[in-house]
Amino acid sequence: MDNIRNGRFKTGMTDEAAVYTSSLEADKLLFEADIKTNFAHTSMLKHEGIIDEEIADRILCALDNLKDEGYGALVFDPSVEDVHMAIENYVTSKIGPEAGFMHTAKSRNDQVACDVRLVLREKIAEIQIGILEFMEGLVEMAGEHLEDVFIGFTHLQHAQPITIAHHLMAHVQALKRDYERFADTYKRVNLNPLGSAAMATTSFPINRQLTTDLLGFDAYLENSMDGVSARDFISEAVFDMVCLCTTLSKICEELVLWSTYEFGVIEMADEYSSTSSIMPQKKNPDVAELARGKCAIVNGELVTILTILKAIAYTYNRDLQEITPHLWNSIKVTQDTLSIVTKMMLSVEFDVDRCAELAGKNFATATDLADIMVREKSIPFRTAHKIVGRIVNEATANDMAEEDITSKFIDEISLNLGFDELNLDDEIIQKALNPRENVRIRAVAGGPAPEMVEIARDNIKEFLDVEFEKKGI
């Protein structure tokens, strides 16, 4: 079939040039969106009396038939450079040259921009649902470990006691922000460029509000040059995917660490592990490692998109065609990784005894011992900090455990540093150094005390209920 736009030239492209400029492989995701765009535009042309009603109806009928027949009904040859041309060729094959009226007051430029926005908003909604489901699973898992103490880390060193639930809920909060970023980006994706035509609209009296309503956009873009060339909504969406993948990668990093013999905190499910080809005793966290690595792909796609965009003048340039494959790949990697990390994380089994053991080691409760000195003896925190630092130093050097710390030992350290004796009660000292008690007394909003984590869980549950309802789930 001859190229429907070959009137300007004496000869067509060479096969090599046609293949090189083709976007067919990346356009497959645009198939249904392009039908919707053409259907809405043709319906508007009919409604406004711009084209004959009977011709419009034949076009609309052909588009309906194509939607039913699917992508396989399209015919491709070297002259067909993209899915939009293939669809127009299909309609032409069904009703003849009158199919050309479908392109009245419309350019490939605003058509492509519209299609991409239609697909991306659907993918954002799908990703958001995946995030909500992951959050829901983590909230339930946290409910099973409200009282199970664990060790929190800073600089990957033992810091302070927390609970398993508190740690899980930290990831929930990060996922909530990821979700909200997509929600904010959606507002800038869901804007209608259709009607911008090539870059300066059209002399036909089109009704842009009608196509906006038919396609479910929130509003139409008010500058036609911006309408055909804007792709910042893509870079913003991919940035949101980078943020989400960063959250997922951090979870994977913890799973890899926690499953080691040295940590011994979790047992990875067999379904997400492998063994060595030579060492039969090994249980490797392969899926977590691969997910951690695949997250970097989305970072690279974002940089590629930004690099393409940074030196393009207004308005449409063919370079923009090269952005969509990187968008689709970002979406695929993000969705695949979100799905597998969700299932993998929620299948993890915690060794609560090992978690409790770690929480009681390495003087992770030392901060509370300093707090006790401040509360009981009204000494400056920096003085208490210095005393406790020396206590830990001496205790570690002498292989002492938390239960070996007595009032007498503390007074010796204090005097040695040039301070007064503190005369703390031994029972108060041991209470301060007990990890469970340490967690219990942190009943501050956002803290690890079980009742505070339960409040946080309830708040997230309310959030999930509202958002699932918005999504119709």
Short mmCIF file of C-alpha atoms in Angstrom, two decimals:
data_model
loop_
_atom_site.label_atom_id
_atom_site.label_comp_id
_atom_site.label_asym_id
_atom_site.label_seq_id
_atom_site.Cartn_x
_atom_site.Cartn_y
_atom_site.Cartn_z
CA MET A 1 0.00 0.00 0.00
CA ASP A 2 1.29 3.44 -0.87
CA ASN A 3 2.18 5.78 1.92
CA ILE A 4 -0.87 7.96 2.56
CA ARG A 5 1.36 11.03 2.90
CA ASN A 6 3.48 10.63 -0.25
CA GLY A 7 2.00 13.53 -2.21
CA ARG A 8 4.90 15.85 -1.40
CA PHE A 9 7.62 13.54 -2.78
CA LYS A 10 8.52 11.97 -6.10
CA THR A 11 9.94 8.89 -4.43
CA GLY A 12 9.42 7.15 -1.13
CA MET A 13 11.96 6.35 1.57
CA THR A 14 14.37 3.51 1.05
CA ASP A 15 13.46 0.39 3.01
CA GLU A 16 16.46 0.97 5.26
CA ALA A 17 15.43 4.55 6.05
CA ALA A 18 11.84 3.46 6.63
CA VAL A 19 12.93 0.79 9.09
CA TYR A 20 15.32 3.20 10.81
CA THR A 21 12.62 5.83 11.37
CA SER A 22 9.87 3.38 12.25
CA SER A 23 8.41 3.41 15.75
CA LEU A 24 6.21 0.36 15.28
CA GLU A 25 7.82 -1.76 17.97
CA ALA A 26 7.32 0.94 20.60
CA ASP A 27 3.88 1.86 19.28
CA LYS A 28 2.18 -1.43 20.16
CA LEU A 29 1.13 -0.02 23.52
CA LEU A 30 -0.53 2.89 21.73
CA PHE A 31 -2.91 0.72 19.67
CA GLU A 32 -6.03 1.01 21.80
CA ALA A 33 -5.25 4.60 22.79
CA ASP A 34 -4.97 5.61 19.14
CA ILE A 35 -8.35 4.10 18.39
CA LYS A 36 -9.82 6.08 21.30
CA THR A 37 -8.18 9.28 20.07
CA ASN A 38 -9.43 8.81 16.52
CA PHE A 39 -12.89 7.88 17.78
CA ALA A 40 -13.17 10.96 20.01
CA HIS A 41 -11.82 13.28 17.31
CA THR A 42 -14.12 11.90 14.61
CA SER A 43 -17.10 12.08 17.00
CA MET A 44 -16.25 15.73 17.64
CA LEU A 45 -15.96 16.46 13.90
CA LYS A 46 -19.38 14.90 13.41
CA HIS A 47 -20.94 16.75 16.34
CA GLU A 48 -19.62 20.10 15.10
CA GLY A 49 -20.72 19.45 11.52
CA ILE A 50 -17.16 19.64 10.23
CA ILE A 51 -17.48 16.35 8.33
CA ASP A 52 -20.52 14.56 6.94
CA GLU A 53 -22.40 12.47 9.51
CA GLU A 54 -22.61 9.38 7.30
CA ILE A 55 -18.90 9.48 6.56
CA ALA A 56 -18.18 9.96 10.25
CA ASP A 57 -20.36 6.99 11.15
CA ARG A 58 -18.54 4.77 8.66
CA ILE A 59 -15.21 5.82 10.15
CA LEU A 60 -16.46 5.17 13.67
CA CYS A 61 -17.83 1.77 12.64
CA ALA A 62 -14.47 0.80 11.13
CA LEU A 63 -12.67 1.89 14.31
CA ASP A 64 -15.06 -0.22 16.39
CA ASN A 65 -14.38 -3.22 14.17
CA LEU A 66 -10.63 -2.72 14.51
CA LYS A 67 -10.92 -2.56 18.30
CA ASP A 68 -12.76 -5.91 18.24
CA GLU A 69 -10.30 -7.51 15.80
CA GLY A 70 -7.24 -6.33 17.70
CA TYR A 71 -3.70 -5.35 16.82
CA GLY A 72 -3.26 -8.41 14.57
CA ALA A 73 -5.72 -6.96 12.06
CA LEU A 74 -3.26 -4.24 11.07
CA VAL A 75 -1.12 -4.65 7.96
CA PHE A 76 2.49 -3.48 8.04
CA ASP A 77 5.02 -2.89 5.28
CA PRO A 78 8.12 -0.65 5.03
CA SER A 79 5.92 2.32 4.08
CA VAL A 80 4.01 2.09 7.37
CA GLU A 81 6.14 4.02 9.81
CA ASP A 82 3.94 3.83 12.89
CA VAL A 83 0.76 2.40 14.37
CA HIS A 84 -1.17 5.59 13.61
CA MET A 85 -0.57 5.18 9.89
CA ALA A 86 -1.42 1.48 10.12
CA ILE A 87 -4.75 2.29 11.75
CA GLU A 88 -5.58 4.90 9.12
CA ASN A 89 -4.66 2.39 6.42
CA TYR A 90 -7.01 -0.14 8.03
CA VAL A 91 -9.93 2.31 8.00
CA THR A 92 -9.11 3.20 4.39
CA SER A 93 -9.18 -0.48 3.45
CA LYS A 94 -12.69 -0.76 4.92
CA ILE A 95 -14.40 2.42 3.68
CA GLY A 96 -12.11 3.82 0.99
CA PRO A 97 -10.58 7.29 0.60
CA GLU A 98 -13.27 8.82 2.81
CA ALA A 99 -11.19 7.54 5.72
CA GLY A 100 -9.02 10.58 5.10
CA PHE A 101 -11.68 12.76 6.71
CA MET A 102 -10.65 11.21 10.01
CA HIS A 103 -7.49 13.27 9.88
CA THR A 104 -9.30 16.59 9.38
CA ALA A 105 -8.07 19.25 11.83
CA LYS A 106 -5.68 16.74 13.40
CA SER A 107 -1.95 16.15 13.07
CA ARG A 108 0.17 13.15 13.88
CA ASN A 109 1.83 15.46 16.42
CA ASP A 110 -1.17 16.08 18.69
CA GLN A 111 -2.42 12.56 18.06
CA VAL A 112 0.79 10.96 19.36
CA ALA A 113 0.92 13.28 22.37
CA CYS A 114 -2.67 12.40 23.19
CA ASP A 115 -2.11 8.65 22.83
CA VAL A 116 0.92 8.67 25.12
CA ARG A 117 -0.99 10.54 27.81
CA LEU A 118 -3.90 8.08 27.60
CA VAL A 119 -1.62 5.07 28.06
CA LEU A 120 0.53 6.65 30.75
CA ARG A 121 -2.41 7.62 32.94
CA GLU A 122 -3.60 4.00 32.86
CA LYS A 123 -0.15 2.73 33.77
CA ILE A 124 0.13 5.23 36.63
CA ALA A 125 -3.17 3.95 38.00
CA GLU A 126 -1.92 0.35 37.74
CA ILE A 127 1.32 1.17 39.54
CA GLN A 128 -0.61 3.00 42.25
CA ILE A 129 -2.82 -0.02 42.86
CA GLY A 130 0.30 -2.17 43.18
CA ILE A 131 1.73 0.24 45.74
CA LEU A 132 -1.50 0.20 47.77
CA GLU A 133 -1.54 -3.60 47.78
CA PHE A 134 2.08 -3.73 48.97
CA MET A 135 1.33 -1.21 51.71
CA GLU A 136 -1.69 -3.23 52.81
CA GLY A 137 0.41 -6.39 53.06
CA LEU A 138 3.14 -4.67 55.06
CA VAL A 139 0.60 -3.16 57.45
CA GLU A 140 -0.81 -6.64 58.11
CA MET A 141 2.67 -8.07 58.59
CA ALA A 142 3.50 -5.26 61.02
CA GLY A 143 0.41 -6.18 63.04
CA GLU A 144 1.94 -9.60 63.64
CA HIS A 145 5.13 -8.11 65.13
CA LEU A 146 3.99 -5.18 67.28
CA GLU A 147 5.73 -6.53 70.39
CA ASP A 148 8.73 -8.15 68.72
CA VAL A 149 11.83 -6.07 69.46
CA PHE A 150 14.48 -5.58 66.83
CA ILE A 151 17.55 -3.43 66.41
CA GLY A 152 17.52 -0.20 64.46
CA PHE A 153 20.60 0.86 62.54
CA THR A 154 22.40 4.07 61.68
CA HIS A 155 25.51 3.84 59.49
CA LEU A 156 24.56 0.12 59.40
CA GLN A 157 25.72 -0.07 63.03
CA HIS A 158 23.53 -0.99 65.98
CA ALA A 159 21.71 2.17 67.04
CA GLN A 160 18.59 1.76 69.21
CA PRO A 161 15.96 -0.88 69.88
CA ILE A 162 12.78 -0.72 67.83
CA THR A 163 10.23 -3.34 66.84
CA ILE A 164 9.93 -5.33 63.64
CA ALA A 165 6.59 -3.61 63.16
CA HIS A 166 8.14 -0.15 63.45
CA HIS A 167 10.71 -1.01 60.79
CA LEU A 168 8.08 -2.40 58.42
CA MET A 169 5.94 0.68 58.87
CA ALA A 170 8.90 2.86 57.88
CA HIS A 171 8.75 1.24 54.43
CA VAL A 172 4.98 1.78 54.36
CA GLN A 173 5.49 5.52 54.86
CA ALA A 174 8.03 5.62 52.03
CA LEU A 175 5.60 3.77 49.74
CA LYS A 176 2.85 6.21 50.69
CA ARG A 177 5.00 9.10 49.48
CA ASP A 178 5.73 7.19 46.27
CA TYR A 179 1.99 6.75 45.78
CA GLU A 180 1.30 10.42 46.39
CA ARG A 181 3.99 11.49 43.92
CA PHE A 182 2.22 9.52 41.19
CA ALA A 183 -1.10 11.07 42.22
CA ASP A 184 0.37 14.55 41.82
CA THR A 185 2.00 13.72 38.49
CA TYR A 186 -1.29 12.27 37.22
CA LYS A 187 -2.77 15.78 37.27
CA ARG A 188 -0.19 16.94 34.72
CA VAL A 189 -0.46 13.78 32.62
CA ASN A 190 -4.25 13.96 32.35
CA LEU A 191 -4.36 17.06 30.13
CA ASN A 192 -5.61 17.02 26.55
CA PRO A 193 -3.23 18.08 23.73
CA LEU A 194 -5.68 17.02 20.98
CA GLY A 195 -6.64 20.03 18.88
CA SER A 196 -3.14 21.47 18.92
CA ALA A 197 -2.74 19.90 15.47
CA ALA A 198 0.80 20.25 14.07
CA MET A 199 1.65 23.15 16.42
CA ALA A 200 -0.72 26.06 15.63
CA THR A 201 -4.20 24.45 15.97
CA THR A 202 -6.52 24.60 12.93
CA SER A 203 -8.87 26.88 11.04
CA PHE A 204 -11.70 24.37 11.50
CA PRO A 205 -14.14 25.25 14.33
CA ILE A 206 -13.23 22.27 16.51
CA ASN A 207 -14.56 21.74 20.02
CA ARG A 208 -11.62 20.90 22.28
CA GLN A 209 -13.78 20.69 25.39
CA LEU A 210 -15.81 17.92 23.77
CA THR A 211 -12.76 15.74 23.03
CA THR A 212 -11.49 16.52 26.53
CA ASP A 213 -14.74 15.19 28.00
CA LEU A 214 -14.93 12.20 25.66
CA LEU A 215 -11.40 11.09 26.54
CA GLY A 216 -11.74 11.73 30.27
CA PHE A 217 -9.09 14.43 30.52
CA ASP A 218 -9.30 17.01 33.29
CA ALA A 219 -8.70 19.94 30.92
CA TYR A 220 -7.04 20.76 27.61
CA LEU A 221 -3.61 22.31 27.18
CA GLU A 222 -4.03 25.98 26.43
CA ASN A 223 -0.99 26.50 24.20
CA SER A 224 -0.79 24.50 21.00
CA MET A 225 3.00 24.71 20.76
CA ASP A 226 3.32 23.35 24.27
CA GLY A 227 0.62 20.78 23.55
CA VAL A 228 2.57 18.94 20.85
CA SER A 229 6.05 19.27 22.32
CA ALA A 230 5.60 18.88 26.09
CA ARG A 231 7.12 15.67 27.37
CA ASP A 232 8.01 16.81 30.87
CA PHE A 233 5.03 14.81 32.09
CA ILE A 234 6.95 11.73 30.93
CA SER A 235 10.17 12.67 32.70
CA GLU A 236 8.17 13.48 35.83
CA ALA A 237 6.39 10.12 35.74
CA VAL A 238 9.66 8.26 35.21
CA PHE A 239 11.19 10.22 38.10
CA ASP A 240 8.32 8.93 40.25
CA MET A 241 9.20 5.41 39.07
CA VAL A 242 12.83 6.02 40.03
CA CYS A 243 11.71 7.04 43.53
CA LEU A 244 9.52 3.95 43.84
CA CYS A 245 12.30 1.69 42.57
CA THR A 246 14.67 3.29 45.08
CA THR A 247 12.27 2.32 47.85
CA LEU A 248 12.03 -1.21 46.47
CA SER A 249 15.81 -1.46 46.06
CA LYS A 250 16.36 -0.45 49.69
CA ILE A 251 13.95 -3.19 50.77
CA CYS A 252 15.86 -5.69 48.65
CA GLU A 253 19.15 -4.54 50.15
CA GLU A 254 17.82 -5.25 53.63
CA LEU A 255 16.52 -8.65 52.59
CA VAL A 256 19.95 -9.56 51.22
CA LEU A 257 21.67 -8.43 54.42
CA TRP A 258 19.13 -9.85 56.84
CA SER A 259 19.21 -13.28 55.22
CA THR A 260 22.96 -13.67 55.78
CA TYR A 261 24.34 -15.91 58.53
CA GLU A 262 25.85 -12.84 60.20
CA PHE A 263 22.46 -11.16 60.59
CA GLY A 264 20.28 -14.26 60.64
CA VAL A 265 17.16 -12.14 61.00
CA ILE A 266 14.96 -13.60 58.26
CA GLU A 267 14.35 -16.72 56.26
CA MET A 268 13.76 -16.07 52.57
CA ALA A 269 11.11 -18.18 50.90
CA ASP A 270 12.51 -20.93 48.68
CA GLU A 271 10.49 -19.58 45.77
CA TYR A 272 12.64 -16.44 45.71
CA SER A 273 16.01 -18.09 46.35
CA SER A 274 18.51 -20.29 44.54
CA THR A 275 21.44 -22.45 45.43
CA SER A 276 25.00 -22.50 44.19
CA SER A 277 26.06 -24.54 41.18
CA ILE A 278 28.95 -25.93 43.23
CA MET A 279 28.15 -25.26 46.91
CA PRO A 280 25.03 -27.26 47.83
CA GLN A 281 24.64 -25.63 51.25
CA LYS A 282 23.98 -22.18 49.76
CA LYS A 283 20.64 -20.37 49.78
CA ASN A 284 21.16 -17.24 47.72
CA PRO A 285 18.70 -14.30 47.68
CA ASP A 286 18.85 -14.14 43.89
CA VAL A 287 15.51 -12.46 43.28
CA ALA A 288 16.24 -9.68 45.77
CA GLU A 289 19.66 -9.12 44.18
CA LEU A 290 18.25 -9.02 40.65
CA ALA A 291 15.44 -6.68 41.67
CA ARG A 292 18.00 -4.41 43.32
CA GLY A 293 19.97 -4.39 40.07
CA LYS A 294 16.99 -3.93 37.75
CA CYS A 295 15.94 -0.81 39.67
CA ALA A 296 19.02 0.90 38.24
CA ILE A 297 17.60 0.48 34.74
CA VAL A 298 14.88 3.02 35.49
CA ASN A 299 17.50 5.52 36.70
CA GLY A 300 19.23 5.16 33.35
CA GLU A 301 16.01 5.58 31.39
CA LEU A 302 15.28 8.84 33.21
CA VAL A 303 18.71 10.23 32.37
CA THR A 304 18.24 9.22 28.72
CA ILE A 305 14.84 10.94 28.53
CA LEU A 306 16.16 14.12 30.14
CA THR A 307 19.15 14.12 27.80
CA ILE A 308 16.91 13.85 24.73
CA LEU A 309 14.69 16.67 25.98
CA LYS A 310 17.37 19.11 27.04
CA ALA A 311 18.35 20.36 23.59
CA ILE A 312 15.09 20.27 21.64
CA ALA A 313 13.62 23.55 20.41
CA TYR A 314 9.89 24.17 20.40
CA THR A 315 7.82 22.52 19.01
CA TYR A 316 7.62 18.99 17.63
CA ASN A 317 10.87 17.27 16.68
CA ARG A 318 11.24 13.66 15.65
CA ASP A 319 13.64 13.14 18.55
CA LEU A 320 10.55 12.94 20.76
CA GLN A 321 9.73 9.59 19.17
CA GLU A 322 12.81 8.15 20.86
CA ILE A 323 11.46 8.97 24.32
CA THR A 324 8.52 6.58 24.36
CA PRO A 325 10.54 3.32 24.24
CA HIS A 326 12.36 4.46 27.37
CA LEU A 327 9.03 5.31 29.01
CA TRP A 328 7.58 1.88 28.21
CA ASN A 329 10.68 0.12 29.49
CA SER A 330 10.60 2.16 32.70
CA ILE A 331 6.98 1.17 33.23
CA LYS A 332 7.68 -2.51 32.58
CA VAL A 333 10.67 -2.68 34.91
CA THR A 334 8.84 -0.76 37.62
CA GLN A 335 5.69 -2.87 37.47
CA ASP A 336 7.58 -6.16 37.29
CA THR A 337 9.83 -5.18 40.20
CA LEU A 338 6.96 -3.90 42.34
CA SER A 339 5.07 -7.15 41.81
CA ILE A 340 7.98 -9.48 42.61
CA VAL A 341 9.25 -7.48 45.61
CA THR A 342 5.74 -7.36 47.07
CA LYS A 343 5.37 -11.13 46.90
CA MET A 344 8.92 -11.78 48.07
CA MET A 345 8.80 -9.39 51.05
CA LEU A 346 5.43 -10.62 52.26
CA SER A 347 6.68 -14.22 52.17
CA VAL A 348 9.60 -13.48 54.54
CA GLU A 349 9.68 -15.17 57.97
CA PHE A 350 11.31 -13.23 60.82
CA ASP A 351 13.37 -14.99 63.48
CA VAL A 352 11.93 -13.05 66.42
CA ASP A 353 14.37 -14.60 68.90
CA ARG A 354 17.35 -13.51 66.85
CA CYS A 355 15.83 -10.03 66.48
CA ALA A 356 15.43 -9.79 70.25
CA GLU A 357 18.99 -10.99 70.76
CA LEU A 358 20.36 -8.24 68.49
CA ALA A 359 18.23 -5.63 70.23
CA GLY A 360 19.91 -6.45 73.55
CA LYS A 361 23.51 -6.40 72.31
CA ASN A 362 26.16 -3.74 71.73
CA PHE A 363 24.69 -1.31 74.25
CA ALA A 364 21.99 -0.19 71.87
CA THR A 365 20.07 1.07 74.89
CA ALA A 366 22.87 3.43 75.97
CA THR A 367 20.95 6.55 74.94
CA ASP A 368 18.28 5.76 77.50
CA LEU A 369 20.91 5.35 80.22
CA ALA A 370 22.03 8.92 79.43
CA ASP A 371 18.39 10.07 79.48
CA ILE A 372 17.96 8.51 82.94
CA MET A 373 20.94 10.49 84.24
CA VAL A 374 19.40 13.71 82.91
CA ARG A 375 15.98 12.97 84.38
CA GLU A 376 17.12 11.59 87.72
CA LYS A 377 20.12 13.82 88.46
CA SER A 378 19.40 16.95 86.37
CA ILE A 379 22.80 16.93 84.71
CA PRO A 380 23.28 18.31 81.17
CA PHE A 381 22.75 15.75 78.42
CA ARG A 382 26.25 16.35 77.05
CA THR A 383 27.70 15.43 80.45
CA ALA A 384 25.58 12.28 80.54
CA HIS A 385 26.59 11.52 76.95
CA LYS A 386 30.27 11.69 77.92
CA ILE A 387 29.79 9.45 80.95
CA VAL A 388 27.83 6.84 79.05
CA GLY A 389 30.31 6.91 76.17
CA ARG A 390 33.10 6.08 78.61
CA ILE A 391 30.91 3.38 80.25
CA VAL A 392 30.42 1.67 76.89
CA ASN A 393 34.11 1.99 76.07
CA GLU A 394 35.21 0.43 79.37
CA ALA A 395 32.51 -2.25 79.32
CA THR A 396 33.38 -3.30 75.78
CA ALA A 397 37.10 -3.42 76.57
CA ASN A 398 36.37 -5.64 79.59
CA ASP A 399 33.84 -7.87 77.80
CA MET A 400 31.01 -6.72 80.06
CA ALA A 401 27.33 -7.14 79.16
CA GLU A 402 24.46 -4.75 79.89
CA GLU A 403 23.52 -6.64 83.05
CA ASP A 404 27.03 -6.04 84.42
CA ILE A 405 26.51 -2.27 84.53
CA THR A 406 25.97 -1.23 88.16
CA SER A 407 25.59 2.03 90.02
CA LYS A 408 29.06 1.55 91.51
CA PHE A 409 30.62 1.07 88.05
CA ILE A 410 28.90 4.21 86.76
CA ASP A 411 30.10 6.27 89.74
CA GLU A 412 33.68 5.15 89.18
CA ILE A 413 33.50 6.32 85.58
CA SER A 414 31.88 9.61 86.57
CA LEU A 415 34.51 10.38 89.17
CA ASN A 416 37.28 9.43 86.79
CA LEU A 417 35.95 11.99 84.32
CA GLY A 418 35.89 14.69 86.99
CA PHE A 419 32.14 14.61 87.67
CA ASP A 420 30.20 13.83 90.85
CA GLU A 421 28.87 10.43 91.82
CA LEU A 422 25.38 9.84 90.48
CA ASN A 423 24.18 7.17 92.94
CA LEU A 424 21.62 5.76 90.51
CA ASP A 425 19.44 2.87 91.64
CA ASP A 426 20.56 -0.44 90.08
CA GLU A 427 16.96 -1.32 89.20
CA ILE A 428 16.55 1.95 87.29
CA ILE A 429 19.80 1.29 85.46
CA GLN A 430 18.76 -2.19 84.35
CA LYS A 431 15.33 -0.94 83.34
CA ALA A 432 16.96 1.69 81.14
CA LEU A 433 19.18 -0.94 79.53
CA ASN A 434 16.34 -3.40 78.84
CA PRO A 435 15.44 -3.26 75.12
CA ARG A 436 11.75 -4.08 75.59
CA GLU A 437 11.37 -1.40 78.23
CA ASN A 438 13.42 0.90 76.05
CA VAL A 439 10.89 0.51 73.25
CA ARG A 440 7.86 0.68 75.54
CA ILE A 441 8.71 4.08 76.99
CA ARG A 442 9.11 5.63 73.53
CA ALA A 443 5.39 6.35 73.38
CA VAL A 444 5.90 9.47 71.30
CA ALA A 445 4.03 10.10 68.06
CA GLY A 446 5.99 8.32 65.37
CA GLY A 447 7.85 6.23 67.93
CA PRO A 448 8.36 2.45 68.18
CA ALA A 449 6.17 1.83 71.24
CA PRO A 450 3.53 -0.75 70.22
CA GLU A 451 0.60 1.60 70.89
CA MET A 452 2.16 4.30 68.70
CA VAL A 453 2.82 1.86 65.87
CA GLU A 454 -0.79 0.73 66.18
CA ILE A 455 -1.95 4.33 65.75
CA ALA A 456 0.23 4.61 62.65
CA ARG A 457 -1.25 1.38 61.30
CA ASP A 458 -4.78 2.65 61.86
CA ASN A 459 -3.98 5.88 60.04
CA ILE A 460 -2.56 3.99 57.06
CA LYS A 461 -5.58 1.68 57.02
CA GLU A 462 -7.85 4.71 56.74
CA PHE A 463 -5.68 6.05 53.93
CA LEU A 464 -5.83 2.70 52.13
CA ASP A 465 -9.61 2.49 52.46
CA VAL A 466 -10.03 5.94 50.90
CA GLU A 467 -7.59 5.30 48.06
CA PHE A 468 -8.91 1.82 47.24
CA GLU A 469 -12.39 3.31 47.06
CA LYS A 470 -11.14 5.99 44.65
CA LYS A 471 -9.72 3.22 42.47
CA GLY A 472 -12.98 1.31 42.61
CA ILE A 473 -11.47 -1.61 44.49
#
